mmCIF file of C-alpha atoms in Angstrom:
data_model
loop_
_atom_site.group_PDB
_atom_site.id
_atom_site.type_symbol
_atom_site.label_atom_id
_atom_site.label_comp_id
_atom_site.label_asym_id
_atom_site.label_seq_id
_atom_site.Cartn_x
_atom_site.Cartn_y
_atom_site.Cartn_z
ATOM 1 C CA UNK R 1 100.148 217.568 36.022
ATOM 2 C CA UNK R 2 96.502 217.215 37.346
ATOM 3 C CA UNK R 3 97.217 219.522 40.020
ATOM 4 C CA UNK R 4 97.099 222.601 38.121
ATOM 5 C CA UNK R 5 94.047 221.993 36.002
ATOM 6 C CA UNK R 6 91.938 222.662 39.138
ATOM 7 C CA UNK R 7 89.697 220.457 38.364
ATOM 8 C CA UNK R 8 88.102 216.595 38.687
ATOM 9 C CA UNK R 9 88.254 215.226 35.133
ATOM 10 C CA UNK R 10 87.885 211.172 35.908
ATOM 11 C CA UNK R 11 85.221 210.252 38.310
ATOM 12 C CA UNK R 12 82.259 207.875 38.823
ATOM 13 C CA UNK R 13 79.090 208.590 40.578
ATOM 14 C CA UNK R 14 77.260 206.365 43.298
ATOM 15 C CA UNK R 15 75.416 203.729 40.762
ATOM 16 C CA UNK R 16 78.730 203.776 38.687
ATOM 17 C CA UNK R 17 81.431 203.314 40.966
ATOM 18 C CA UNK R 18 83.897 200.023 39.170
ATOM 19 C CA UNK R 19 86.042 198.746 42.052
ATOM 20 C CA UNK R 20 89.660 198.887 40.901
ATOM 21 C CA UNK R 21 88.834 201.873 38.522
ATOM 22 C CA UNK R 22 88.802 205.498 38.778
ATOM 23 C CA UNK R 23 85.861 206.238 36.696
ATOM 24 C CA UNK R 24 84.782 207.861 33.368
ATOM 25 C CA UNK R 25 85.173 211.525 31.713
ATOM 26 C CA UNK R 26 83.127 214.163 33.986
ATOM 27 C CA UNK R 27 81.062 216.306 31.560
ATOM 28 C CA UNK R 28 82.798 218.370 29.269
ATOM 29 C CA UNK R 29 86.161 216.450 29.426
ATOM 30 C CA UNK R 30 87.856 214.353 27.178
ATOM 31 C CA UNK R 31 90.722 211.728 28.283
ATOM 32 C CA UNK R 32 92.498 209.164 26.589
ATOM 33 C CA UNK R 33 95.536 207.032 27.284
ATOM 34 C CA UNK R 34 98.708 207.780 24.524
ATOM 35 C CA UNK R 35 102.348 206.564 24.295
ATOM 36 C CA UNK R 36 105.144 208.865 24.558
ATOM 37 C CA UNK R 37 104.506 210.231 21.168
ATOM 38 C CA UNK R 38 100.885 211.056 22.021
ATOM 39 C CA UNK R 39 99.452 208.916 19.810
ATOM 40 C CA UNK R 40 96.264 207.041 21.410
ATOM 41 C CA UNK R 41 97.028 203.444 22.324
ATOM 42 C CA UNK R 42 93.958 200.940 22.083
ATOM 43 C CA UNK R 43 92.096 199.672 25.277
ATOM 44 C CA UNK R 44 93.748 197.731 27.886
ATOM 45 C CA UNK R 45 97.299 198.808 27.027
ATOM 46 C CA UNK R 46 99.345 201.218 29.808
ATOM 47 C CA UNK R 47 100.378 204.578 28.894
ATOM 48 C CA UNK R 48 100.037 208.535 29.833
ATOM 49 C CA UNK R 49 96.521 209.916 30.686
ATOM 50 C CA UNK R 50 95.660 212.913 28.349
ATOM 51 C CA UNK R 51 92.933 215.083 28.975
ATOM 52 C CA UNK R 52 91.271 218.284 27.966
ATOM 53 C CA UNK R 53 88.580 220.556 29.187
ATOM 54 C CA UNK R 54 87.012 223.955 29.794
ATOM 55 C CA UNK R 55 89.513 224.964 32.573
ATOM 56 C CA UNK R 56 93.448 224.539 33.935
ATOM 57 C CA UNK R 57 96.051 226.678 34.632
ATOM 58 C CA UNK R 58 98.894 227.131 32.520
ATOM 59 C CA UNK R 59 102.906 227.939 33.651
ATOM 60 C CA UNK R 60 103.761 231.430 32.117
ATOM 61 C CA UNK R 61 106.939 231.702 30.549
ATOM 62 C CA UNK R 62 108.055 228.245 31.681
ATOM 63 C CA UNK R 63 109.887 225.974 28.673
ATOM 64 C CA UNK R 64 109.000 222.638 30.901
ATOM 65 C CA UNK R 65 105.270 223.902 29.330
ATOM 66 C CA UNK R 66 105.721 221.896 25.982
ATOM 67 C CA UNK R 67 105.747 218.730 28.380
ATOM 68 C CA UNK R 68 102.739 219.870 29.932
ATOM 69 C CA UNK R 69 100.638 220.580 27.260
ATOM 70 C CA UNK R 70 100.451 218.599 23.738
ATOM 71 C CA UNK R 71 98.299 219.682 21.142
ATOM 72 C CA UNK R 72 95.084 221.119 23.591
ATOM 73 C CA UNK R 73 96.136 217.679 25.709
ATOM 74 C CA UNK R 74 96.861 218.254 29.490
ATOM 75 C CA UNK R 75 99.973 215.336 30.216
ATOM 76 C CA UNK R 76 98.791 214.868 33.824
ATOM 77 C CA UNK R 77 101.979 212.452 34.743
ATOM 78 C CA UNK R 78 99.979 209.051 35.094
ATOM 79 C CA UNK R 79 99.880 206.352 33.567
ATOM 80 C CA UNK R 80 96.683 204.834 33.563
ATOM 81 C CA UNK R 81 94.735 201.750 31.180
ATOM 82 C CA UNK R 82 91.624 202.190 29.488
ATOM 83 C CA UNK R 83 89.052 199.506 29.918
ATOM 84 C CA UNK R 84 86.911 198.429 26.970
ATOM 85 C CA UNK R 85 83.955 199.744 28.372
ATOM 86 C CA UNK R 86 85.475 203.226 28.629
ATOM 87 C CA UNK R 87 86.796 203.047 32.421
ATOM 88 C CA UNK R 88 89.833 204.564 33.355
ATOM 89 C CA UNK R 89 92.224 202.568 35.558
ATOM 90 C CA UNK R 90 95.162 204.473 37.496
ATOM 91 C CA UNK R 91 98.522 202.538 37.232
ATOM 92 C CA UNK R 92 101.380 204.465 38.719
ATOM 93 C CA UNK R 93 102.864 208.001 38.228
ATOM 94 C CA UNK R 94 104.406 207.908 34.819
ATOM 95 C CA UNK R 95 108.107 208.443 36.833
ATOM 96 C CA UNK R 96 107.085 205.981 38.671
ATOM 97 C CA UNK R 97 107.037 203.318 35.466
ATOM 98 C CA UNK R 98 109.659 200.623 34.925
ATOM 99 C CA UNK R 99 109.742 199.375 31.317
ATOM 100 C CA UNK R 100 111.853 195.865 30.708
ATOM 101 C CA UNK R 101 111.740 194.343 28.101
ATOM 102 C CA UNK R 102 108.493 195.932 26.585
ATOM 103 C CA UNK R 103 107.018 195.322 29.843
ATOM 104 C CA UNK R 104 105.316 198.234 31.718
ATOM 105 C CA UNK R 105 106.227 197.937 35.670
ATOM 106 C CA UNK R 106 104.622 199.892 38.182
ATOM 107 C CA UNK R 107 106.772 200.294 40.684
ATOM 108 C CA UNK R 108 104.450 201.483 43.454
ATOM 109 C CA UNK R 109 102.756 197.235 42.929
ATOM 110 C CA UNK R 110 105.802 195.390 43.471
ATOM 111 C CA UNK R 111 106.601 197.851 46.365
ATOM 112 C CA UNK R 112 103.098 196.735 47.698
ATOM 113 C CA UNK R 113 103.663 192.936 46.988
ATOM 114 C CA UNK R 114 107.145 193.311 48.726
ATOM 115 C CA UNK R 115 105.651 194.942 52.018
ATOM 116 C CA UNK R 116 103.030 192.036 52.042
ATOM 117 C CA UNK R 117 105.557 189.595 53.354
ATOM 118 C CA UNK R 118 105.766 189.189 57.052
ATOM 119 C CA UNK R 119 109.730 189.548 56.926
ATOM 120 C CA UNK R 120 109.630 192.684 55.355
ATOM 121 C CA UNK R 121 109.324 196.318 56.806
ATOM 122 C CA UNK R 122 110.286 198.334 53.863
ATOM 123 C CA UNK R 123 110.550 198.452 50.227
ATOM 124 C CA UNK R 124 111.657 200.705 47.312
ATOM 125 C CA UNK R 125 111.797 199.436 43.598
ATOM 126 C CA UNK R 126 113.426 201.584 40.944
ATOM 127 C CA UNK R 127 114.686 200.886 37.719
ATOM 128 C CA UNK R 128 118.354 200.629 36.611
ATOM 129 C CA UNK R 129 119.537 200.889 33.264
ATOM 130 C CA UNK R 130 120.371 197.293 31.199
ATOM 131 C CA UNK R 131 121.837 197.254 27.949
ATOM 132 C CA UNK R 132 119.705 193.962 26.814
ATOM 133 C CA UNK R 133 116.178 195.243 28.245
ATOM 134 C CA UNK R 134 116.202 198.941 28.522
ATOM 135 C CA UNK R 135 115.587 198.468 32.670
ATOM 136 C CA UNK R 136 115.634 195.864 35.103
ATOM 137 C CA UNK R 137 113.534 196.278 38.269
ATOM 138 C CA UNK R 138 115.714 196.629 41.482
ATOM 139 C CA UNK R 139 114.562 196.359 44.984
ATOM 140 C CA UNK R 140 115.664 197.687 48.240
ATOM 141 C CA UNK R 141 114.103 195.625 51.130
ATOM 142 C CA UNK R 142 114.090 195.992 54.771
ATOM 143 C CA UNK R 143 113.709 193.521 56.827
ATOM 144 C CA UNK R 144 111.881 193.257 60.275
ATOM 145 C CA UNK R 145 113.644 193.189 63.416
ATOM 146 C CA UNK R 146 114.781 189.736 63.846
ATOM 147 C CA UNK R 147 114.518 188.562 60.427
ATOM 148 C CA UNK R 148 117.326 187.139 57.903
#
């Protein structure tokens, strides 16, 4: 993940800063977005941030490593969009993904549209398995003291 390659690889600098993005490739790293198969998906569309660079650390000995590490790609565990201007955009932790129906869910946004209503207190969305679209989303709500 992006903890172990030490390093800031997506950033943007004062006069650059995007609101709603995380920023662009630091100097001497290369990112792009790819689908489970690491092929590179075009602009706009949701999938796992790749990047490479001069530095990282590396598991020794450890099989999960092939997960890790694709080709010279670091899999950091995020899914994240790529804007046509060359912006990255953070969506959710890839585990944290709910596909239905072809549809890419974060669950982390409909957690935070949940907690927005007055009623509720808490909220956790996973995904459970459905034969006809792959996942539905399911949430567990909370509601405030008082509430029905």
């Amino acid at each position: 993940g992006a903890t172990e390659l030490l390093h800031i690889f997506i950033s943007a600098a004062d006069d650059d800063i995007r609101p709603g993005t995380t920023g662009v490739p630091v100097p001497g790293w290369q990112a792009k977005v790819v689908d489970e198969h690491g092929e590179e998906l075009p602009d706009g569309e949701p999938g796992l941030l790749a990047v490479r660079g001069p530095v990282g650390c590396r598991y020794l000995a450890d099989p999960r490593q092939t997960e890790y590490v694709r080709h010279g790609w670091n899999m950091t565990g995020d899914t994240f969009v790529r804007e046509p201007d060359g912006y990255f955009r953070y969506v959710a932790r890839a585990d944290d993904m709910i596909i239905s129906s072809g549809y890419n869910i974060a669950g982390p946004e409909v957690e935070d549209a949940l907690l927005r209503h007055p009623e509720v207190a808490e909220a956790a969305v996973v995904g459970r398995a459905d034969e006809l679209r792959g996942e539905i989303v399911v949430a567990h709500v909370v509601l405030t003291k008082g509430s029905e």
